[in-house]
Amino acid sequence: EAQVTQNPRYLITVTGKKLTVTCSQNMNHEYMSWYRQDPGLGLRQIYYSMNVEVTDKGDVPEGYKVSRKEKRNFPLILESPSPNQTSLYFCASSLARTYEQYFGPGTRLTVT
Amino acid sequence: RKEVEQDPGPFNVPEGATVAFNCTYSNSASQSFFWYRQDCRKEPKLLMSVYSSGNEDGRFTAQLNRASQYISLLIRDSKLSDSATYLCVVNMASWGKLQFGAGTQVVVTP
């Protein structure tokens, strides 16, 4: 089954404790992207990747890091999480020529 | 001004009626346009891509107006299951950068 998986689905953590949210897709998609969704603000792009070892900033990259060492995986790293990073996070992937994205189920992150 | 704007609604629509709403974008060089639906903070799902000539998929019709810089979505014969938030997405002519509107909520009532 074609899918995008994210782990963990729910996470409560404390300020400053490094965490990684994993994202994996099995569709051989070149393009992958991370978004955060906050009430009233819609989805905002954090980082995206056009292919292996090619990443770029979206609209809200501050406080986040990503890597793309393999085509299928695109982890999101929060080196020192802060309460303003409490949000619903989505990973998505698509063919680079279409941008018709498939989304993962989301990760609800709470930073206290 | 936001780069992609949508009327947040809600649009309250009787079952069987037609509803239409727009999404405006600021960058005239934008290349690709999409409509997604999202249910109750679940993951967005692609509804349709929007082509220059307009396109139709069953009860859903999408149009692109480049001159006025907006895309539209029309839903005919609305079903209760069409109740959702509809998100427009624009590729803002910058390689890989995608902008989402904040969404239009549609509520179909019996």
Short mmCIF file of C-alpha atoms in Angstrom, two decimals:
data_model
loop_
_atom_site.label_atom_id
_atom_site.label_comp_id
_atom_site.label_asym_id
_atom_site.label_seq_id
_atom_site.Cartn_x
_atom_site.Cartn_y
_atom_site.Cartn_z
CA GLU A 1 0.00 0.00 0.00
CA ALA A 2 1.31 3.40 -1.02
CA GLN A 3 1.75 5.48 2.08
CA VAL A 4 3.61 8.09 4.08
CA THR A 5 4.30 7.13 7.67
CA GLN A 6 5.25 9.37 10.56
CA ASN A 7 6.46 8.50 14.02
CA PRO A 8 5.64 9.20 16.72
CA ARG A 9 2.00 10.16 16.22
CA TYR A 10 1.83 11.91 19.59
CA LEU A 11 4.64 13.36 21.65
CA ILE A 12 4.77 15.40 24.82
CA THR A 13 8.20 16.68 25.70
CA VAL A 14 9.94 19.38 27.68
CA THR A 15 11.71 22.50 26.55
CA GLY A 16 15.21 21.88 25.31
CA LYS A 17 15.06 18.10 24.93
CA LYS A 18 16.15 17.19 21.41
CA LEU A 19 13.68 15.16 19.41
CA THR A 20 13.30 13.66 15.95
CA VAL A 21 10.09 13.00 14.07
CA THR A 22 10.58 10.40 11.36
CA CYS A 23 8.90 10.40 7.97
CA SER A 24 9.08 7.62 5.43
CA GLN A 25 7.41 7.04 2.06
CA ASN A 26 7.28 3.93 -0.11
CA MET A 27 6.34 5.55 -3.43
CA ASN A 28 9.83 6.42 -4.68
CA HIS A 29 8.90 10.10 -4.59
CA GLU A 30 11.63 12.65 -5.13
CA TYR A 31 9.89 15.50 -3.33
CA MET A 32 9.27 15.53 0.41
CA SER A 33 8.16 18.32 2.68
CA TRP A 34 7.36 19.12 6.30
CA TYR A 35 4.50 21.37 7.43
CA ARG A 36 3.14 22.58 10.69
CA GLN A 37 -0.53 23.41 11.19
CA ASP A 38 -1.74 25.87 13.78
CA PRO A 39 -5.31 27.11 14.32
CA GLY A 40 -6.13 30.04 12.08
CA LEU A 41 -2.80 29.87 10.26
CA GLY A 42 -3.27 26.88 8.00
CA LEU A 43 -0.37 24.70 6.95
CA ARG A 44 3.00 26.38 6.76
CA GLN A 45 5.96 24.80 5.05
CA ILE A 46 9.00 24.21 7.27
CA TYR A 47 11.50 22.53 4.94
CA TYR A 48 11.33 20.67 1.67
CA SER A 49 13.57 18.39 -0.31
CA MET A 50 13.64 17.98 -4.06
CA ASN A 51 15.75 14.82 -3.88
CA VAL A 52 18.47 13.06 -1.90
CA GLU A 53 20.88 15.55 -0.32
CA VAL A 54 18.86 18.51 -1.65
CA THR A 55 16.94 20.43 1.01
CA ASP A 56 15.70 23.99 1.28
CA LYS A 57 13.90 26.25 3.69
CA GLY A 58 10.19 26.83 3.59
CA ASP A 59 8.43 29.71 5.28
CA VAL A 60 9.05 28.77 8.92
CA PRO A 61 12.41 26.92 9.19
CA GLU A 62 13.66 28.52 12.42
CA GLY A 63 14.26 25.97 15.16
CA TYR A 64 14.12 22.96 12.81
CA LYS A 65 16.61 20.85 10.90
CA VAL A 66 16.12 18.17 8.29
CA SER A 67 18.22 15.69 6.39
CA ARG A 68 17.67 13.62 3.26
CA LYS A 69 20.26 10.87 3.17
CA GLU A 70 17.93 8.35 1.55
CA LYS A 71 15.12 8.88 -0.88
CA ARG A 72 12.45 7.33 1.32
CA ASN A 73 13.24 9.12 4.61
CA PHE A 74 13.01 12.76 5.61
CA PRO A 75 13.34 13.22 9.38
CA LEU A 76 12.50 16.48 11.15
CA ILE A 77 14.82 17.39 14.00
CA LEU A 78 14.11 19.83 16.79
CA GLU A 79 17.46 20.43 18.49
CA SER A 80 16.05 22.47 21.38
CA PRO A 81 12.26 22.47 21.30
CA SER A 82 10.36 25.42 22.71
CA PRO A 83 6.67 25.81 23.61
CA ASN A 84 6.00 27.81 20.43
CA GLN A 85 6.79 24.63 18.47
CA THR A 86 3.74 22.96 19.94
CA SER A 87 1.78 22.12 16.82
CA LEU A 88 0.42 19.47 14.47
CA TYR A 89 3.12 18.38 12.03
CA PHE A 90 2.58 16.77 8.64
CA CYS A 91 5.06 15.17 6.31
CA ALA A 92 4.21 14.86 2.63
CA SER A 93 5.74 13.45 -0.53
CA SER A 94 5.15 13.65 -4.26
CA LEU A 95 6.77 13.23 -7.63
CA ALA A 96 8.93 16.30 -8.22
CA ARG A 97 7.21 17.04 -11.52
CA THR A 98 3.65 17.15 -10.15
CA TYR A 99 3.69 18.29 -6.51
CA GLU A 100 0.54 16.19 -6.02
CA GLN A 101 1.33 15.38 -2.43
CA TYR A 102 0.46 12.44 -0.25
CA PHE A 103 0.41 13.30 3.44
CA GLY A 104 1.34 11.32 6.49
CA PRO A 105 -1.17 10.99 9.35
CA GLY A 106 0.37 13.82 11.36
CA THR A 107 2.32 14.14 14.61
CA ARG A 108 0.84 16.08 17.50
CA LEU A 109 3.70 17.63 19.43
CA THR A 110 3.35 19.37 22.76
CA VAL A 111 6.36 21.13 24.28
CA THR A 112 5.95 22.13 27.92
CA ARG B 1 -1.28 40.60 2.63
CA LYS B 2 -1.16 36.79 2.69
CA GLU B 3 0.22 35.13 -0.43
CA VAL B 4 -2.70 32.72 -0.65
CA GLU B 5 -6.07 33.77 0.70
CA GLN B 6 -9.32 31.92 1.21
CA ASP B 7 -12.67 32.86 2.69
CA PRO B 8 -12.71 30.81 5.89
CA GLY B 9 -16.49 30.32 5.78
CA PRO B 10 -18.29 28.37 6.99
CA PHE B 11 -20.36 27.88 3.89
CA ASN B 12 -23.57 26.23 5.06
CA VAL B 13 -25.01 24.32 2.14
CA PRO B 14 -28.24 22.31 1.96
CA GLU B 15 -27.77 18.77 0.74
CA GLY B 16 -28.12 18.67 -3.03
CA ALA B 17 -27.23 22.31 -3.55
CA THR B 18 -24.24 23.80 -5.33
CA VAL B 19 -21.48 25.69 -3.56
CA ALA B 20 -18.51 27.54 -4.99
CA PHE B 21 -15.63 29.38 -3.44
CA ASN B 22 -12.39 30.97 -4.52
CA CYS B 23 -8.77 31.19 -3.54
CA THR B 24 -6.66 34.19 -4.50
CA TYR B 25 -2.89 34.18 -4.87
CA SER B 26 -0.45 37.06 -5.00
CA ASN B 27 2.39 35.79 -7.18
CA SER B 28 1.56 36.10 -10.85
CA ALA B 29 4.37 33.68 -11.72
CA SER B 30 2.79 30.83 -9.76
CA GLN B 31 2.94 27.58 -11.68
CA SER B 32 0.84 24.86 -10.11
CA PHE B 33 -2.45 24.88 -8.25
CA PHE B 34 -4.26 22.28 -6.21
CA TRP B 35 -7.33 21.70 -4.06
CA TYR B 36 -7.09 19.45 -1.00
CA ARG B 37 -9.74 18.48 1.52
CA GLN B 38 -9.07 18.08 5.20
CA ASP B 39 -11.35 16.49 7.76
CA CYS B 40 -11.13 17.47 11.42
CA ARG B 41 -7.33 18.04 11.61
CA LYS B 42 -6.61 14.77 9.83
CA GLU B 43 -4.13 14.71 7.00
CA PRO B 44 -5.03 16.72 3.88
CA LYS B 45 -5.96 14.64 0.85
CA LEU B 46 -5.57 15.74 -2.74
CA LEU B 47 -8.91 16.51 -4.32
CA MET B 48 -7.68 17.71 -7.68
CA SER B 49 -4.98 19.58 -9.50
CA VAL B 50 -6.15 22.71 -11.30
CA TYR B 51 -5.21 23.03 -14.94
CA SER B 52 -5.23 26.13 -17.10
CA SER B 53 -8.17 24.83 -19.10
CA GLY B 54 -10.15 23.98 -16.01
CA ASN B 55 -10.99 20.45 -15.01
CA GLU B 56 -13.84 18.40 -13.68
CA ASP B 57 -13.96 15.29 -11.55
CA GLY B 58 -17.46 14.04 -11.00
CA ARG B 59 -19.32 16.67 -8.98
CA PHE B 60 -16.24 18.84 -8.54
CA THR B 61 -15.09 21.50 -10.99
CA ALA B 62 -11.94 23.56 -10.64
CA GLN B 63 -11.10 26.68 -12.62
CA LEU B 64 -8.01 28.84 -12.90
CA ASN B 65 -8.22 32.55 -13.69
CA ARG B 66 -4.69 33.78 -14.24
CA ALA B 67 -5.72 37.32 -15.15
CA SER B 68 -7.41 37.85 -11.80
CA GLN B 69 -5.11 35.45 -9.95
CA TYR B 70 -7.56 33.10 -8.38
CA ILE B 71 -8.66 29.49 -8.53
CA SER B 72 -12.14 28.28 -7.79
CA LEU B 73 -13.82 25.08 -6.70
CA LEU B 74 -17.44 24.27 -7.38
CA ILE B 75 -19.25 21.36 -5.78
CA ARG B 76 -22.51 20.26 -7.36
CA ASP B 77 -25.21 18.11 -5.75
CA SER B 78 -23.56 18.45 -2.34
CA LYS B 79 -23.46 15.38 -0.11
CA LEU B 80 -23.21 15.27 3.66
CA SER B 81 -19.81 13.65 3.18
CA ASP B 82 -18.58 16.79 1.41
CA SER B 83 -18.48 18.57 4.78
CA ALA B 84 -14.82 19.38 5.27
CA THR B 85 -12.26 22.13 5.04
CA TYR B 86 -11.01 22.76 1.52
CA LEU B 87 -7.43 23.94 1.18
CA CYS B 88 -5.96 25.58 -1.86
CA VAL B 89 -2.26 25.13 -2.55
CA VAL B 90 -0.08 27.17 -4.86
CA ASN B 91 3.42 26.50 -6.11
CA MET B 92 4.79 30.00 -5.81
CA ALA B 93 7.16 29.73 -8.76
CA SER B 94 10.02 29.00 -6.40
CA TRP B 95 11.34 25.52 -6.91
CA GLY B 96 9.55 23.27 -4.45
CA LYS B 97 8.03 25.99 -2.29
CA LEU B 98 4.33 25.48 -1.73
CA GLN B 99 1.88 27.84 -0.04
CA PHE B 100 -1.36 26.73 1.55
CA GLY B 101 -4.41 28.85 2.09
CA ALA B 102 -5.92 28.69 5.57
CA GLY B 103 -8.90 26.76 4.24
CA THR B 104 -12.60 27.20 3.52
CA GLN B 105 -14.98 25.28 5.73
CA VAL B 106 -18.01 23.72 4.05
CA VAL B 107 -20.87 22.32 6.10
CA VAL B 108 -23.52 20.36 4.21
CA THR B 109 -26.79 20.10 6.10
CA PRO B 110 -29.65 17.62 5.62
#
